[in-house]
Coordinates of C-alpha atoms in Angstrom, one line a residue:
M299 CA 25.2 42.5 -4.4
N300 CA 23.9 39.6 -6.6
L301 CA 21.1 39.3 -8.9
L302 CA 18.7 36.2 -8.6
F303 CA 17.1 36.9 -11.9
P304 CA 19.3 39.2 -14.0
L305 CA 17.0 38.8 -17.0
G306 CA 14.8 41.1 -15.5
L307 CA 17.4 44.3 -16.2
A308 CA 15.8 43.7 -19.8
A309 CA 13.0 45.8 -18.5
L310 CA 15.1 48.9 -18.2
A311 CA 14.6 49.3 -22.1
A312 CA 11.1 50.7 -20.8
G313 CA 13.0 53.9 -19.9
L314 CA 12.8 55.2 -23.6
L315 CA 9.1 55.4 -23.3
P316 CA 9.6 58.7 -20.9
L317 CA 12.2 60.1 -23.2
L318 CA 10.1 59.5 -26.5
I319 CA 6.9 61.1 -24.4
H320 CA 9.0 64.0 -23.5
L321 CA 10.3 64.4 -27.0
A322 CA 7.1 64.5 -28.6
R323 CA 5.5 66.7 -26.1
R324 CA 8.2 69.5 -25.9
H325 CA 6.2 72.3 -27.9
P326 CA 2.9 73.0 -25.8
Y327 CA 2.1 75.7 -28.2
T328 CA 0.7 75.5 -31.9
P329 CA 2.4 77.5 -34.2
L330 CA 0.0 80.0 -36.1
D331 CA 0.9 81.9 -39.4
F332 CA 0.1 85.6 -39.5
A333 CA -1.0 87.0 -42.8
A334 CA 1.4 90.0 -42.6
L335 CA 4.3 88.2 -42.2
R336 CA 3.6 85.7 -45.4
W337 CA 5.5 88.0 -47.8
L338 CA 8.7 88.3 -45.5
R339 CA 11.5 86.6 -47.2
A340 CA 12.2 83.2 -45.5
Q341 CA 15.3 83.2 -43.4
I342 CA 17.4 80.3 -42.6
R343 CA 16.3 79.0 -39.0
P344 CA 18.7 78.3 -36.6
R345 CA 19.6 74.9 -35.9
Q346 CA 17.7 73.4 -32.8
R347 CA 19.1 71.4 -30.1
I348 CA 17.4 68.5 -28.5
R349 CA 16.0 69.8 -25.2
F350 CA 13.8 68.4 -22.8
D351 CA 11.0 70.2 -21.0
D352 CA 10.3 69.7 -17.3
W353 CA 13.5 67.6 -16.8
P354 CA 12.8 66.9 -13.1
L355 CA 9.4 65.1 -14.0
L356 CA 11.5 62.9 -16.6
L357 CA 14.2 62.0 -14.0
V358 CA 11.6 60.6 -11.7
R359 CA 9.9 58.5 -14.5
L360 CA 13.3 57.2 -15.6
L361 CA 14.0 56.4 -11.8
L362 CA 10.8 54.7 -11.3
L363 CA 11.1 52.7 -14.1
A364 CA 14.7 51.5 -13.3
A365 CA 13.3 50.7 -9.7
L366 CA 10.8 48.4 -11.5
A367 CA 13.4 46.8 -13.3
L368 CA 15.6 46.1 -10.2
L369 CA 12.6 44.4 -8.6
L370 CA 12.1 42.2 -11.4
A371 CA 16.0 41.6 -11.3
R372 CA 15.5 40.4 -7.4
P373 CA 18.5 42.2 -6.0
A374 CA 20.3 40.5 -2.4
L375 CA 22.9 41.4 -0.4
T376 CA 25.5 38.4 0.8
G377 CA 25.8 38.9 4.3
P378 CA 28.4 37.4 6.7
A379 CA 28.0 33.8 7.7
P380 CA 26.1 33.9 11.4
A381 CA 28.3 33.0 14.2
P382 CA 28.4 29.5 15.3
T383 CA 26.0 28.5 18.3
V384 CA 25.7 25.3 20.2
W385 CA 22.5 23.3 21.0
T386 CA 22.0 20.7 23.7
V387 CA 19.2 18.3 23.5
V388 CA 18.7 15.6 26.0
A389 CA 16.3 12.8 25.4
P390 CA 13.1 12.3 27.5
G391 CA 13.6 10.3 30.7
L392 CA 17.1 11.3 31.4
D393 CA 18.1 13.8 34.3
A394 CA 18.7 17.0 32.8
T395 CA 19.5 18.8 35.7
A396 CA 22.3 16.3 36.3
L397 CA 23.6 16.6 32.8
R398 CA 23.6 20.1 32.8
G399 CA 25.3 20.6 36.0
T400 CA 26.3 24.2 36.6
A401 CA 26.4 25.0 32.8
E402 CA 23.5 27.2 32.7
A403 CA 24.6 29.1 29.6
G404 CA 23.6 27.7 26.2
N405 CA 20.9 26.2 24.4
W406 CA 19.4 23.3 26.3
H407 CA 16.3 21.8 25.1
W408 CA 14.4 18.5 25.0
L409 CA 14.6 16.4 22.0
A410 CA 11.1 16.1 21.8
P411 CA 8.5 17.7 19.2
G412 CA 8.8 21.6 19.1
F413 CA 12.3 21.2 21.2
P414 CA 11.0 23.1 24.1
A415 CA 13.7 24.4 26.6
I416 CA 15.2 22.2 29.0
D417 CA 13.2 23.9 31.8
Q418 CA 9.5 23.1 30.4
V419 CA 7.9 19.8 30.5
P420 CA 8.5 17.7 27.5
P421 CA 5.4 16.8 25.6
A422 CA 4.5 13.6 25.3
S423 CA 5.0 12.1 21.7
T424 CA 5.3 8.6 19.7
A425 CA 7.9 10.4 17.6
S426 CA 11.2 8.4 17.4
L427 CA 14.6 9.8 18.4
P428 CA 16.1 9.4 14.8
S429 CA 13.3 11.2 13.2
L430 CA 13.6 14.3 15.6
L431 CA 17.1 14.4 15.2
R432 CA 16.4 14.7 11.5
E433 CA 13.9 17.5 12.1
L434 CA 16.5 19.5 14.3
D435 CA 19.2 19.1 11.8
A436 CA 16.9 20.6 9.1
Q437 CA 15.8 23.6 11.4
L438 CA 19.0 24.6 12.6
P439 CA 21.1 27.0 10.4
A440 CA 24.6 25.5 9.2
G441 CA 27.6 25.7 11.5
T442 CA 25.5 25.2 14.4
A443 CA 27.3 22.5 16.7
V444 CA 24.8 19.8 18.3
T445 CA 25.3 17.8 21.4
V446 CA 22.9 15.1 21.8
H447 CA 22.1 13.2 25.3
V448 CA 20.3 10.0 24.5
P449 CA 19.6 6.8 26.6
D450 CA 21.6 3.5 26.3
P451 CA 20.0 1.2 25.0
L452 CA 18.3 3.5 22.4
T453 CA 14.9 2.7 21.5
G454 CA 12.7 3.7 18.4
L455 CA 15.4 2.9 15.8
D456 CA 13.9 2.7 12.2
G457 CA 16.4 0.5 10.2
A458 CA 18.6 3.1 8.6
R459 CA 21.8 4.5 10.3
L460 CA 21.1 8.2 11.0
Q461 CA 22.9 10.9 8.7
L462 CA 22.8 14.5 9.5
S463 CA 24.4 17.5 7.7
R464 CA 26.5 18.2 10.9
E465 CA 29.0 16.7 13.2
V466 CA 27.2 15.8 16.4
Q467 CA 28.7 15.2 19.8
W468 CA 26.9 11.9 20.6
R469 CA 26.6 11.3 24.5
P470 CA 25.0 8.0 25.4
Q471 CA 24.0 8.0 29.1
P472 CA 23.1 4.8 30.8
M473 CA 19.9 4.1 32.1
P474 CA 18.9 1.9 35.1
V475 CA 18.1 -1.7 33.9
A476 CA 14.5 -1.4 35.5
A477 CA 14.0 1.7 33.3
Q478 CA 15.0 0.1 30.3
P479 CA 12.4 -1.3 27.8
R480 CA 12.0 -5.1 28.0
A481 CA 10.3 -7.7 26.4
A482 CA 6.5 -8.2 27.3
T483 CA 7.6 -11.5 29.3
S484 CA 10.3 -11.1 31.4
P485 CA 13.2 -14.0 31.2
R486 CA 12.9 -16.7 33.8
L487 CA 16.3 -18.4 35.1
R488 CA 16.0 -21.9 35.7
V489 CA 19.3 -23.6 37.4
H490 CA 20.3 -27.2 38.1
S491 CA 19.2 -28.7 41.3
D492 CA 22.5 -28.9 43.0
A493 CA 23.7 -25.3 42.1
S494 CA 25.6 -23.7 45.3
A495 CA 23.9 -21.4 47.5
T496 CA 26.0 -18.2 46.6
A497 CA 25.5 -19.1 42.9
Q498 CA 21.8 -19.2 43.5
H499 CA 21.9 -15.7 45.7
W500 CA 23.9 -14.0 42.7
L501 CA 21.1 -15.4 40.2
N502 CA 18.2 -14.1 42.4
A503 CA 19.7 -10.6 42.5
L504 CA 20.2 -10.8 38.7
Q505 CA 16.5 -11.4 38.1
R506 CA 15.7 -8.6 40.6
A507 CA 17.7 -6.2 38.3
W508 CA 15.6 -7.1 35.5
G509 CA 12.3 -6.4 37.1
V510 CA 11.5 -10.0 38.0
Q511 CA 10.4 -10.5 41.6
A512 CA 9.8 -14.3 41.5
P513 CA 12.4 -16.3 43.5
L514 CA 14.7 -18.3 41.3
A515 CA 13.4 -21.9 40.7
P516 CA 15.5 -24.7 40.5
L517 CA 15.0 -27.7 38.2
V518 CA 14.4 -31.3 39.8
A519 CA 16.8 -33.8 39.1
D520 CA 17.6 -34.1 35.5
A521 CA 14.6 -31.9 34.4
L522 CA 15.4 -29.4 31.4
P523 CA 14.2 -26.0 31.3
E524 CA 10.8 -25.4 29.6
R525 CA 10.4 -23.5 26.1
G526 CA 11.2 -19.7 26.6
E527 CA 13.1 -20.3 29.9
I528 CA 16.8 -19.5 30.4
G529 CA 19.0 -22.6 31.3
V530 CA 21.8 -22.0 33.9
W531 CA 24.6 -24.3 34.4
S532 CA 26.7 -23.0 37.3
R533 CA 29.6 -25.7 37.0
D534 CA 32.9 -25.2 35.1
G535 CA 32.7 -28.0 32.8
S536 CA 30.9 -29.0 29.5
L537 CA 27.2 -29.3 29.5
P538 CA 25.7 -32.7 29.8
A539 CA 24.1 -34.6 27.0
N540 CA 20.5 -33.6 27.4
W541 CA 21.4 -30.0 28.2
Q542 CA 23.5 -29.8 24.7
A543 CA 20.5 -31.2 23.0
W544 CA 18.2 -28.7 24.3
L545 CA 20.6 -26.0 23.5
Q546 CA 21.1 -27.1 19.7
D547 CA 17.3 -27.3 19.4
G548 CA 17.0 -23.5 20.1
G549 CA 17.4 -23.0 23.8
H550 CA 19.5 -20.3 25.8
V551 CA 22.1 -21.3 28.4
V552 CA 24.3 -19.1 30.7
T553 CA 27.2 -21.4 31.7
A554 CA 30.2 -20.6 34.2
G555 CA 32.4 -22.7 31.7
K556 CA 35.0 -21.5 29.7
P557 CA 34.3 -20.1 26.4
A558 CA 35.3 -21.9 23.3
A559 CA 37.9 -20.3 20.7
E560 CA 35.1 -19.3 18.1
A561 CA 33.0 -17.5 21.1
S562 CA 32.6 -13.8 20.4
I563 CA 33.0 -11.4 23.2
L564 CA 29.9 -9.6 24.3
L565 CA 31.1 -7.6 27.3
R566 CA 34.4 -6.1 28.6
N567 CA 35.3 -4.2 31.8
T568 CA 36.3 -0.8 32.2
E569 CA 39.7 -1.9 32.0
G570 CA 39.3 -3.9 28.6
A571 CA 39.2 -7.3 30.0
P572 CA 36.7 -9.7 28.6
L573 CA 33.8 -10.6 30.9
L574 CA 30.8 -12.4 28.8
W575 CA 31.2 -14.4 25.5
R576 CA 28.5 -15.3 23.2
Q577 CA 28.4 -18.4 21.0
R578 CA 25.7 -19.8 18.3
I579 CA 25.4 -23.3 18.8
G580 CA 22.7 -25.0 16.8
H581 CA 19.8 -22.7 17.0
G582 CA 20.4 -22.0 20.4
V583 CA 22.8 -19.2 22.1
L584 CA 25.2 -20.2 24.7
L585 CA 26.5 -17.4 27.1
S586 CA 29.9 -17.9 28.9
L587 CA 30.6 -16.2 32.2
P588 CA 33.6 -17.9 33.5
G589 CA 34.6 -18.1 37.1
D590 CA 33.0 -18.5 40.5
W591 CA 29.6 -17.1 41.0
D592 CA 30.1 -15.5 44.1
A593 CA 29.7 -11.8 44.0
S594 CA 31.5 -11.3 47.2
G595 CA 35.0 -12.8 45.6
N596 CA 34.2 -12.2 41.6
A597 CA 34.3 -8.5 40.6
A598 CA 33.0 -9.1 37.2
L599 CA 29.6 -10.1 38.6
R600 CA 29.5 -6.8 40.1
D601 CA 30.1 -5.0 36.9
P602 CA 26.9 -2.5 36.5
Q603 CA 27.0 -3.1 32.8
L604 CA 26.5 -7.0 33.2
P605 CA 22.7 -7.1 33.9
R606 CA 21.9 -5.1 30.6
A607 CA 24.3 -7.1 28.7
L608 CA 22.9 -10.4 29.6
L609 CA 19.5 -9.1 29.1
L610 CA 20.0 -8.0 25.6
A611 CA 21.7 -11.3 24.9
L612 CA 19.0 -13.6 26.2
Q613 CA 15.9 -12.1 25.1
P614 CA 17.1 -9.4 22.2
P615 CA 14.3 -7.0 21.1
P616 CA 12.9 -7.1 17.5
L617 CA 15.3 -5.3 15.4
P618 CA 15.8 -2.7 14.6
R619 CA 13.5 -1.0 17.4
L620 CA 16.2 -1.2 20.0
G621 CA 20.1 -1.2 20.0
D622 CA 23.4 -0.2 21.5
A623 CA 23.3 3.7 21.5
Q624 CA 27.1 3.9 21.1
D625 CA 26.6 2.0 17.9
Q626 CA 23.9 4.6 16.8
A627 CA 26.1 7.7 16.4
P628 CA 25.0 9.5 13.5
R629 CA 26.9 9.9 10.3
Q630 CA 27.8 13.1 8.9
A631 CA 26.4 13.3 5.3
T632 CA 28.4 14.5 2.6
L633 CA 26.5 17.9 1.5
P634 CA 27.8 20.8 -0.8
A635 CA 29.1 23.9 1.1
A636 CA 26.8 26.1 2.6
T637 CA 26.3 29.4 0.7
P638 CA 26.4 32.6 2.8
P639 CA 22.7 33.7 3.7
L640 CA 21.1 36.2 1.2
R641 CA 19.0 39.1 2.1
E642 CA 16.6 40.5 -0.5
L643 CA 16.1 43.8 -1.1
T644 CA 12.4 43.2 -2.1
P645 CA 10.8 45.5 0.8
W646 CA 13.1 48.3 0.2
L647 CA 12.2 48.5 -3.5
L648 CA 8.8 48.4 -3.1
L649 CA 8.9 51.5 -0.6
A650 CA 10.8 53.4 -3.2
I651 CA 8.6 52.5 -5.9
V652 CA 5.5 53.6 -4.2
L653 CA 7.4 57.0 -3.0
L654 CA 8.4 57.6 -6.6
F655 CA 5.0 56.7 -8.1
A656 CA 3.5 59.3 -5.4
L657 CA 6.2 61.8 -6.3
E658 CA 5.6 61.6 -10.2
R659 CA 2.0 61.9 -9.7
W660 CA 2.3 65.2 -7.9
M661 CA 4.9 66.6 -10.1
A662 CA 2.6 65.6 -13.1
S663 CA -0.4 66.8 -11.8
S664 CA 1.3 70.5 -10.5
R665 CA 2.6 70.7 -14.2
R666 CA -0.8 70.3 -15.8
R667 CA -2.0 73.1 -13.4
R668 CA 0.7 75.5 -14.2
V669 CA -0.1 75.0 -18.3
A670 CA -3.7 75.3 -17.4
A671 CA -3.0 78.5 -15.5

């Protein structure tokens, strides 16, 4: 047992009051001298011993004061650490039924305000997922394991890397490109006029994956894309001079040529082989997707992650609102070790004080009745 306020035990000194009162009132009768006994020779009185009258009442009063002192000291019991539980939260928009599968047991909740059960409809909210995770981390007791299913890409970022007090099992779930957040204006591809039919067919399919229903619009002769459009060069070779000047001036170009040595890898396939490269040239961005743009013979064009990677590279959203969910896995903050839960005995002490006070009043009133009788 621990005392949260040990100084409160100083109130035990008040237990001297009942002792003094009982010592002062232990002679209920006033001695009266008789005249006939006045001339008798004074005898040595026997030594008196300290004796408490009505000791049950004294004991009850001492117990009452001791209970009041304990109440001020706030005693608390240290209970055992709770058994660790597991929480699984799913961001709204994901298929919770498919994620849960046959695992009916466990705490499955929506990552939404109030954290409703997975069987309920999540409430509409504008709160970001990072802020909801911080709220959940503050509410759950220490030792509770948390598994989080979030969409990839992740929206609603607030610019600070998420830090929680516990380790989190981070499970990014890919979303269809059509369901992913896009810029207000969808990207429009413009390819040179002599692009092959197979390349134009794949580029049309790419635009449809982005949600653009308009067909691909090839450029006329040596025309350049307009500001805000995406230039596409499907030949294996260097860009012409006018395209290079347009690129350095801030344009975005996707080319089938081989990447330069300083280009960074933007996307890899499931086997780890590079698929897409990115390079800054002047104020523009050059994306290299080398090979023949024929989806029937080029497996790289059929990679399910390719449309999203191209979309994020060509039209990156304003930072830090959107990002790769895998890169936003929460860090575990270094916190002091959690103390075992404490259970204060205040309610029980209050009940004991009330009962002792009632018993003391009953005993005191009964004693006065006996003396009066």
